[in-house]
XYZ file of N, CA and C in Angstrom:
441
model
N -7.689 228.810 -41.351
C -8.958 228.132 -41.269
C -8.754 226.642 -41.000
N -8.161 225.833 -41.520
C -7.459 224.559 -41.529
C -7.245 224.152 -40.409
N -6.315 225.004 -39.844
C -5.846 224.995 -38.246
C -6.939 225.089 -37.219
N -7.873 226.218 -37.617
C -8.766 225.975 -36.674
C -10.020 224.925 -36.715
N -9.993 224.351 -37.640
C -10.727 222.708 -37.811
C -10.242 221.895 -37.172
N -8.996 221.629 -37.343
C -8.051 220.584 -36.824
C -8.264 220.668 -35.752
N -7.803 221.748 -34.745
C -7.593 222.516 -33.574
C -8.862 222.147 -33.046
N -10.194 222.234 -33.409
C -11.508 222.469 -33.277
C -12.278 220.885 -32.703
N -11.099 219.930 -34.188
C -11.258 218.592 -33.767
C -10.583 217.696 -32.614
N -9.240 218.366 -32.783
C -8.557 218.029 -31.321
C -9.210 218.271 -30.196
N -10.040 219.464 -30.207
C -10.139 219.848 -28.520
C -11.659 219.121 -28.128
N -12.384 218.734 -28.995
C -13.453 217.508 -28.926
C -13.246 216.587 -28.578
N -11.831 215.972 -29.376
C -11.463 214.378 -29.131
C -11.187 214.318 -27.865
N -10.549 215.609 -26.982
C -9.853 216.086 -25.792
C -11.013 215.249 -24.979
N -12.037 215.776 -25.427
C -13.128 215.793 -24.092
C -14.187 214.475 -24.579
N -13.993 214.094 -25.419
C -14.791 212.432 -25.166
C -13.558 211.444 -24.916
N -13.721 210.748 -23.954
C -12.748 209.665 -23.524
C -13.243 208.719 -23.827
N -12.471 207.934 -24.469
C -13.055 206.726 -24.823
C -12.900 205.840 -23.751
N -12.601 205.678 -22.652
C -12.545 204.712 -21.263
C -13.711 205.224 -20.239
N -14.592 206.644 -20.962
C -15.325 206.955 -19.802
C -16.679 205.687 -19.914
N -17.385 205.719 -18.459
C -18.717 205.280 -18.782
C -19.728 205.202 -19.090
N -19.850 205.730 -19.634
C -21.510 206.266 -20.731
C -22.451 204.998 -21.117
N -23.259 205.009 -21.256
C -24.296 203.849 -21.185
C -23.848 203.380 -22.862
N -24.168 202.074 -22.885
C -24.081 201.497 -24.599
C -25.259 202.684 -25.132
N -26.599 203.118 -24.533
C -27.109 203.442 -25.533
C -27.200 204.710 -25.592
N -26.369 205.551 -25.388
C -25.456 207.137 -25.092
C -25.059 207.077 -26.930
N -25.824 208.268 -27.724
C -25.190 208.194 -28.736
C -23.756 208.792 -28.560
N -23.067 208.119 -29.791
C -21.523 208.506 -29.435
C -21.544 209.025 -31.019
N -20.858 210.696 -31.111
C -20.627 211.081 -32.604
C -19.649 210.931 -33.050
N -18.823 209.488 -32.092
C -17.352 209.860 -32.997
C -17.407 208.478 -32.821
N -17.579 207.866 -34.501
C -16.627 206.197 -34.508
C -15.424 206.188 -35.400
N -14.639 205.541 -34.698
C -13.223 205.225 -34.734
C -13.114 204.280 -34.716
N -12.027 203.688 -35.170
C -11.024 202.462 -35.670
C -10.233 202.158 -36.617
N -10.026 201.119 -37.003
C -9.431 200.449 -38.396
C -10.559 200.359 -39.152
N -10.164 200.889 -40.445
C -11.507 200.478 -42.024
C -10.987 199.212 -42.300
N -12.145 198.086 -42.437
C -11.757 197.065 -43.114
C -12.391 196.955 -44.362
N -12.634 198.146 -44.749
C -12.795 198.101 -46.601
C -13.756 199.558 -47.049
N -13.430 199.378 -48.346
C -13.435 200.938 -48.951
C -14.975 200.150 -50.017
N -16.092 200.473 -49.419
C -17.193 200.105 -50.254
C -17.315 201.151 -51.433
N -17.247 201.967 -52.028
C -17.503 202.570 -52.781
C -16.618 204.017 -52.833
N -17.020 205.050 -54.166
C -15.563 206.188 -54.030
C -16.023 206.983 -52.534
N -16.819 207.161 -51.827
C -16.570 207.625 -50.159
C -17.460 207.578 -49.922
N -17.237 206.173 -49.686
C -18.104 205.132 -48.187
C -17.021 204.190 -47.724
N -16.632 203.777 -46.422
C -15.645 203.391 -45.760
C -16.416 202.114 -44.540
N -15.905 201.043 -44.828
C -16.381 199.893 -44.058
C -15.953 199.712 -42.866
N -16.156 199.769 -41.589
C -15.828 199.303 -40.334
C -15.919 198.158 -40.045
N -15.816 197.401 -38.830
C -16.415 196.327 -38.423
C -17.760 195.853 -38.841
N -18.678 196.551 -38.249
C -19.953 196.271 -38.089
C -20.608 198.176 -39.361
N -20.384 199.185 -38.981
C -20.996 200.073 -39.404
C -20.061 200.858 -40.805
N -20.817 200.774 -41.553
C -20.276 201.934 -43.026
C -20.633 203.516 -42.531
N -19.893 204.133 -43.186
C -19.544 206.106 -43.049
C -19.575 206.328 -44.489
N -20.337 207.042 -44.797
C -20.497 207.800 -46.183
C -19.298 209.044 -45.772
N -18.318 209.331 -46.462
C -18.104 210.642 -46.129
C -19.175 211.537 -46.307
N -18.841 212.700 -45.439
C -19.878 213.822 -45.967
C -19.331 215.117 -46.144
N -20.597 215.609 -46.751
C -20.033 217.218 -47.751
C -19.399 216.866 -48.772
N -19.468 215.502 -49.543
C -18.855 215.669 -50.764
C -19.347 215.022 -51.571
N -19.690 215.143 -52.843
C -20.449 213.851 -54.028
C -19.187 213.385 -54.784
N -18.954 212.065 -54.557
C -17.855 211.767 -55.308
C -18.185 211.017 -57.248
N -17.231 210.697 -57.705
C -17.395 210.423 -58.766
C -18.825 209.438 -59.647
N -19.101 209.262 -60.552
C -20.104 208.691 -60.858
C -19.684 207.051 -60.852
N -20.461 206.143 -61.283
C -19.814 204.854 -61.213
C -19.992 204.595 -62.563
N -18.798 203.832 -63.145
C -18.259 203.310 -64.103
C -17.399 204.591 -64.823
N -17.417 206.048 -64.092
C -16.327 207.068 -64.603
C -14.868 206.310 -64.589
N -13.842 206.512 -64.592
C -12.421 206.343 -63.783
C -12.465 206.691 -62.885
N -12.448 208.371 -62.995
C -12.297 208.840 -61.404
C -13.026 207.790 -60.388
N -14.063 207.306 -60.122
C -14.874 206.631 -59.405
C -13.809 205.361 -59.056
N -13.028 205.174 -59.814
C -12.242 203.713 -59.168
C -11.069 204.350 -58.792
N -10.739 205.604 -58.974
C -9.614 206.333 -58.457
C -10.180 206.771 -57.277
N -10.895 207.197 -56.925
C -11.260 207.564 -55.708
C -11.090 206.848 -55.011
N -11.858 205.633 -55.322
C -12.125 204.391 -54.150
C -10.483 203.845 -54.248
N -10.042 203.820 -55.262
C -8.297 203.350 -54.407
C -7.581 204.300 -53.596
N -7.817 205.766 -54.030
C -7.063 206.690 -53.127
C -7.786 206.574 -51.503
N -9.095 206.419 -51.356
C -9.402 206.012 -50.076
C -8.934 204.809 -49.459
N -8.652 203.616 -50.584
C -8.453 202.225 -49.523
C -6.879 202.735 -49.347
N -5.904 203.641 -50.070
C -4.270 203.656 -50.086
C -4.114 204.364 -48.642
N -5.411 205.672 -48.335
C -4.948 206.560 -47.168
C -5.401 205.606 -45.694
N -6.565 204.942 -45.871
C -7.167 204.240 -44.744
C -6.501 202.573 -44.462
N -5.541 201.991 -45.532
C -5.310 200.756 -44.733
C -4.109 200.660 -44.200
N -4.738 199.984 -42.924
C -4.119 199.583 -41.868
C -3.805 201.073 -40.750
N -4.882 202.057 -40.910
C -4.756 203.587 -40.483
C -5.826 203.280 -39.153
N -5.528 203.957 -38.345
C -6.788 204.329 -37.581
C -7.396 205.578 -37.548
N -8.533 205.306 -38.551
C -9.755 206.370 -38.993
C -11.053 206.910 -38.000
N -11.121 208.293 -37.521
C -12.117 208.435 -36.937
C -13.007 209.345 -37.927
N -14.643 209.306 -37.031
C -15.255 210.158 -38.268
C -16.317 211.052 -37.104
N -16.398 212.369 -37.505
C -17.206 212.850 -36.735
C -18.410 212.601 -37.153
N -19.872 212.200 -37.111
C -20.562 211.622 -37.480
C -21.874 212.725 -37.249
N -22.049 213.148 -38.938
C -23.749 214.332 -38.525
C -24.544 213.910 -38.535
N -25.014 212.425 -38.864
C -26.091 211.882 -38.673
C -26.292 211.038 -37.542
N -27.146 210.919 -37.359
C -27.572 210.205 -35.550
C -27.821 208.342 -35.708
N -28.107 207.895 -35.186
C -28.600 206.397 -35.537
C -29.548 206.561 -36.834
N -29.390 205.489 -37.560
C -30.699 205.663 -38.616
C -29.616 204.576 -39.611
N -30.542 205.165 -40.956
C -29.982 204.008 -41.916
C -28.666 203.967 -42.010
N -28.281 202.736 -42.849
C -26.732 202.406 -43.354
C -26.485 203.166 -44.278
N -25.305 203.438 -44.944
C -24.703 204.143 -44.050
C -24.689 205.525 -43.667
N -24.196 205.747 -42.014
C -23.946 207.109 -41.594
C -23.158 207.782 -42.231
N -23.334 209.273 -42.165
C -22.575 210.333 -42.798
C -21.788 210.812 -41.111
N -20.291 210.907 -42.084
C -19.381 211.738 -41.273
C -18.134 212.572 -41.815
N -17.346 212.974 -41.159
C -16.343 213.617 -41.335
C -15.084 213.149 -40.838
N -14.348 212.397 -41.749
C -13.530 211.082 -41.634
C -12.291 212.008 -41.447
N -11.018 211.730 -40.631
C -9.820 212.077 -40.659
C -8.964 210.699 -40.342
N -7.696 211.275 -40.823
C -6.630 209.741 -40.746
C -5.319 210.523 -40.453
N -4.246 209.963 -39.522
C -2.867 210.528 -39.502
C -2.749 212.656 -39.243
N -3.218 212.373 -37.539
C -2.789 213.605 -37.406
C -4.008 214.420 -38.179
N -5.330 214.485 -38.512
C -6.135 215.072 -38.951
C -6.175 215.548 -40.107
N -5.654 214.200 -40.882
C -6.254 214.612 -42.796
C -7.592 214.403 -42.705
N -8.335 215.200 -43.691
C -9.538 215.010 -44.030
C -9.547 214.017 -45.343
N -10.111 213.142 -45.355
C -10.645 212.169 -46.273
C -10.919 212.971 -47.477
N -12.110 213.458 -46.924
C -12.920 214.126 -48.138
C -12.111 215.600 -48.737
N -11.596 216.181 -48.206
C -10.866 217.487 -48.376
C -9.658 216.502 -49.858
N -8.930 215.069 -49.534
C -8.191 215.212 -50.180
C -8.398 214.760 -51.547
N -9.582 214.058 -51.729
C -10.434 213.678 -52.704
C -10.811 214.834 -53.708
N -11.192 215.853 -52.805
C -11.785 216.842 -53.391
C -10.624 217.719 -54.218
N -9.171 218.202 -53.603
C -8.151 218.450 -53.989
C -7.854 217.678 -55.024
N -7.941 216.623 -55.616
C -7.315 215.724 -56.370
C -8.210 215.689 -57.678
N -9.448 216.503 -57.472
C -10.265 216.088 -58.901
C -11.313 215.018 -57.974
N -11.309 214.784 -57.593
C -11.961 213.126 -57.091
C -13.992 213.063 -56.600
N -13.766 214.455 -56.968
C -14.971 214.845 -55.855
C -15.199 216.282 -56.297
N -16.376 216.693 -55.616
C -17.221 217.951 -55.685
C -17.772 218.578 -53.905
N -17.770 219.563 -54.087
C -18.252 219.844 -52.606
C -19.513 219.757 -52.571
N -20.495 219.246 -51.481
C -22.033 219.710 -51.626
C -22.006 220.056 -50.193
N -22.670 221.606 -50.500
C -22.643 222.569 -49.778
C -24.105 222.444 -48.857
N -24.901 220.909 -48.788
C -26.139 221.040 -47.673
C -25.376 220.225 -46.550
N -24.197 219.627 -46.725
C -23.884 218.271 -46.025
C -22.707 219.515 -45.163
N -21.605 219.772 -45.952
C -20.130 220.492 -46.241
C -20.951 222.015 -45.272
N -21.402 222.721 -45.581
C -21.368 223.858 -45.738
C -20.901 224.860 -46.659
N -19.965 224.053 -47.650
C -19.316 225.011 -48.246
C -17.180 224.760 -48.243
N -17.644 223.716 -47.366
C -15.930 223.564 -46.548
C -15.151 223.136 -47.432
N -15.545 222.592 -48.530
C -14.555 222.001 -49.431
C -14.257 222.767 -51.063
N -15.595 223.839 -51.141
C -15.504 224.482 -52.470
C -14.388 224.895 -52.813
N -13.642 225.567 -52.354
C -12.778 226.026 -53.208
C -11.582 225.416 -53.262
N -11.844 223.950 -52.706
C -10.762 223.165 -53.294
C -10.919 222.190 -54.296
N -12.149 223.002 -55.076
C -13.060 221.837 -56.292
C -12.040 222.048 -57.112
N -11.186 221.324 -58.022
C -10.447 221.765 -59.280
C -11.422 221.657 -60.833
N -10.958 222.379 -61.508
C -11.718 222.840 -62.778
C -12.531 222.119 -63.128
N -12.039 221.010 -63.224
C -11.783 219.547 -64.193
C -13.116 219.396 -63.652
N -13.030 218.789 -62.023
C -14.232 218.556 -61.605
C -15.702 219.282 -61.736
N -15.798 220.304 -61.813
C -16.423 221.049 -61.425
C -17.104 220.915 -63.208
N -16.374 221.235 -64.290
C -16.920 220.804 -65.387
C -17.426 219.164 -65.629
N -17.039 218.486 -65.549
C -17.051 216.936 -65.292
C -18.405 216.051 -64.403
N -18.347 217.099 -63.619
C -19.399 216.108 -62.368
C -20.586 217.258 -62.392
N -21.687 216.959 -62.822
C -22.986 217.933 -62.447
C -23.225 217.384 -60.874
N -23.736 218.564 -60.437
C -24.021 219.133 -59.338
C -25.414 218.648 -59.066
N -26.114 217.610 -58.004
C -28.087 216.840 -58.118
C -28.379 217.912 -57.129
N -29.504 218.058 -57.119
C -30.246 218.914 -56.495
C -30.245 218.749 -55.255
N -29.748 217.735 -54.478
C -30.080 217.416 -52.968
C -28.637 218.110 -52.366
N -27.642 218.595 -53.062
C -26.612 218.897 -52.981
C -26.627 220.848 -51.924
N -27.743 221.121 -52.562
C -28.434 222.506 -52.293
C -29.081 222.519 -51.338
């Protein structure tokens, strides 16, 4: 399954070129670059635009986990070049996406592996559940928008 995500994401990246000419106001679902800062446990600062990860509710604020998160995101993203597939269209700050770094780690997948996070299955589909560990899953209630 893994493979065919990855695989799934490669053969996308294949076919948007970033040198083609598309008008500035051509939405584009994939922003990429360098993060220049980790706003919160998964939200990720660009230049100009923030990325919520998505499909995942991360820790509460003032938990630990919540400052563990947000360092395990600034440790995987600095000085990385991060792209994010992006499910939301223009609209408010920040966009939701699906962040990878180095060869197609998932951001949110490793958060979620680590305790760090919860899957929410309206954003996710489901993509990250069963890599919720115990801990979490007792630990972090589940909000209704999650459904």
């Amino acid at each position: 399954m893994r493979i065919l995500r990855t695989c799934g994401l490669a053969c996308l990246l294949l076919l948007v070129d970033p040198g083609s000419s598309l008008s500035a106001e051509a939405y584009d679902p994939i922003l990429s670059g360098k993060v220049t800062g980790v706003v919160d446990a998964n939200t990720l600062q660009f230049a100009e635009r923030r990325v919520q990860l998505a499909g995942i509710l991360p820790p509460t604020r003032g938990r630990p986990e919540h400052g563990q998160a947000q360092d395990l995101l600034h440790s995987l993203t600095q000085g990385e070049y991060v792209w994010c597939l992006l499910i939301q269209e223009e609209g408010p700050e920040p966009l939701r996406g699906f962040c990878y770094v180095r060869g197609g780690l998932d951001l949110a997948d490793v958060l979620v592996r680590r305790g760090l996070g919860r899957d929410c299955p309206r954003f996710s589909g489901g993509r990250y559940y069963l890599m919720e560990t115990k801990n979490a899953r007792r630990s972090m209630n589940m909000p209704d928008g999650c459904f």
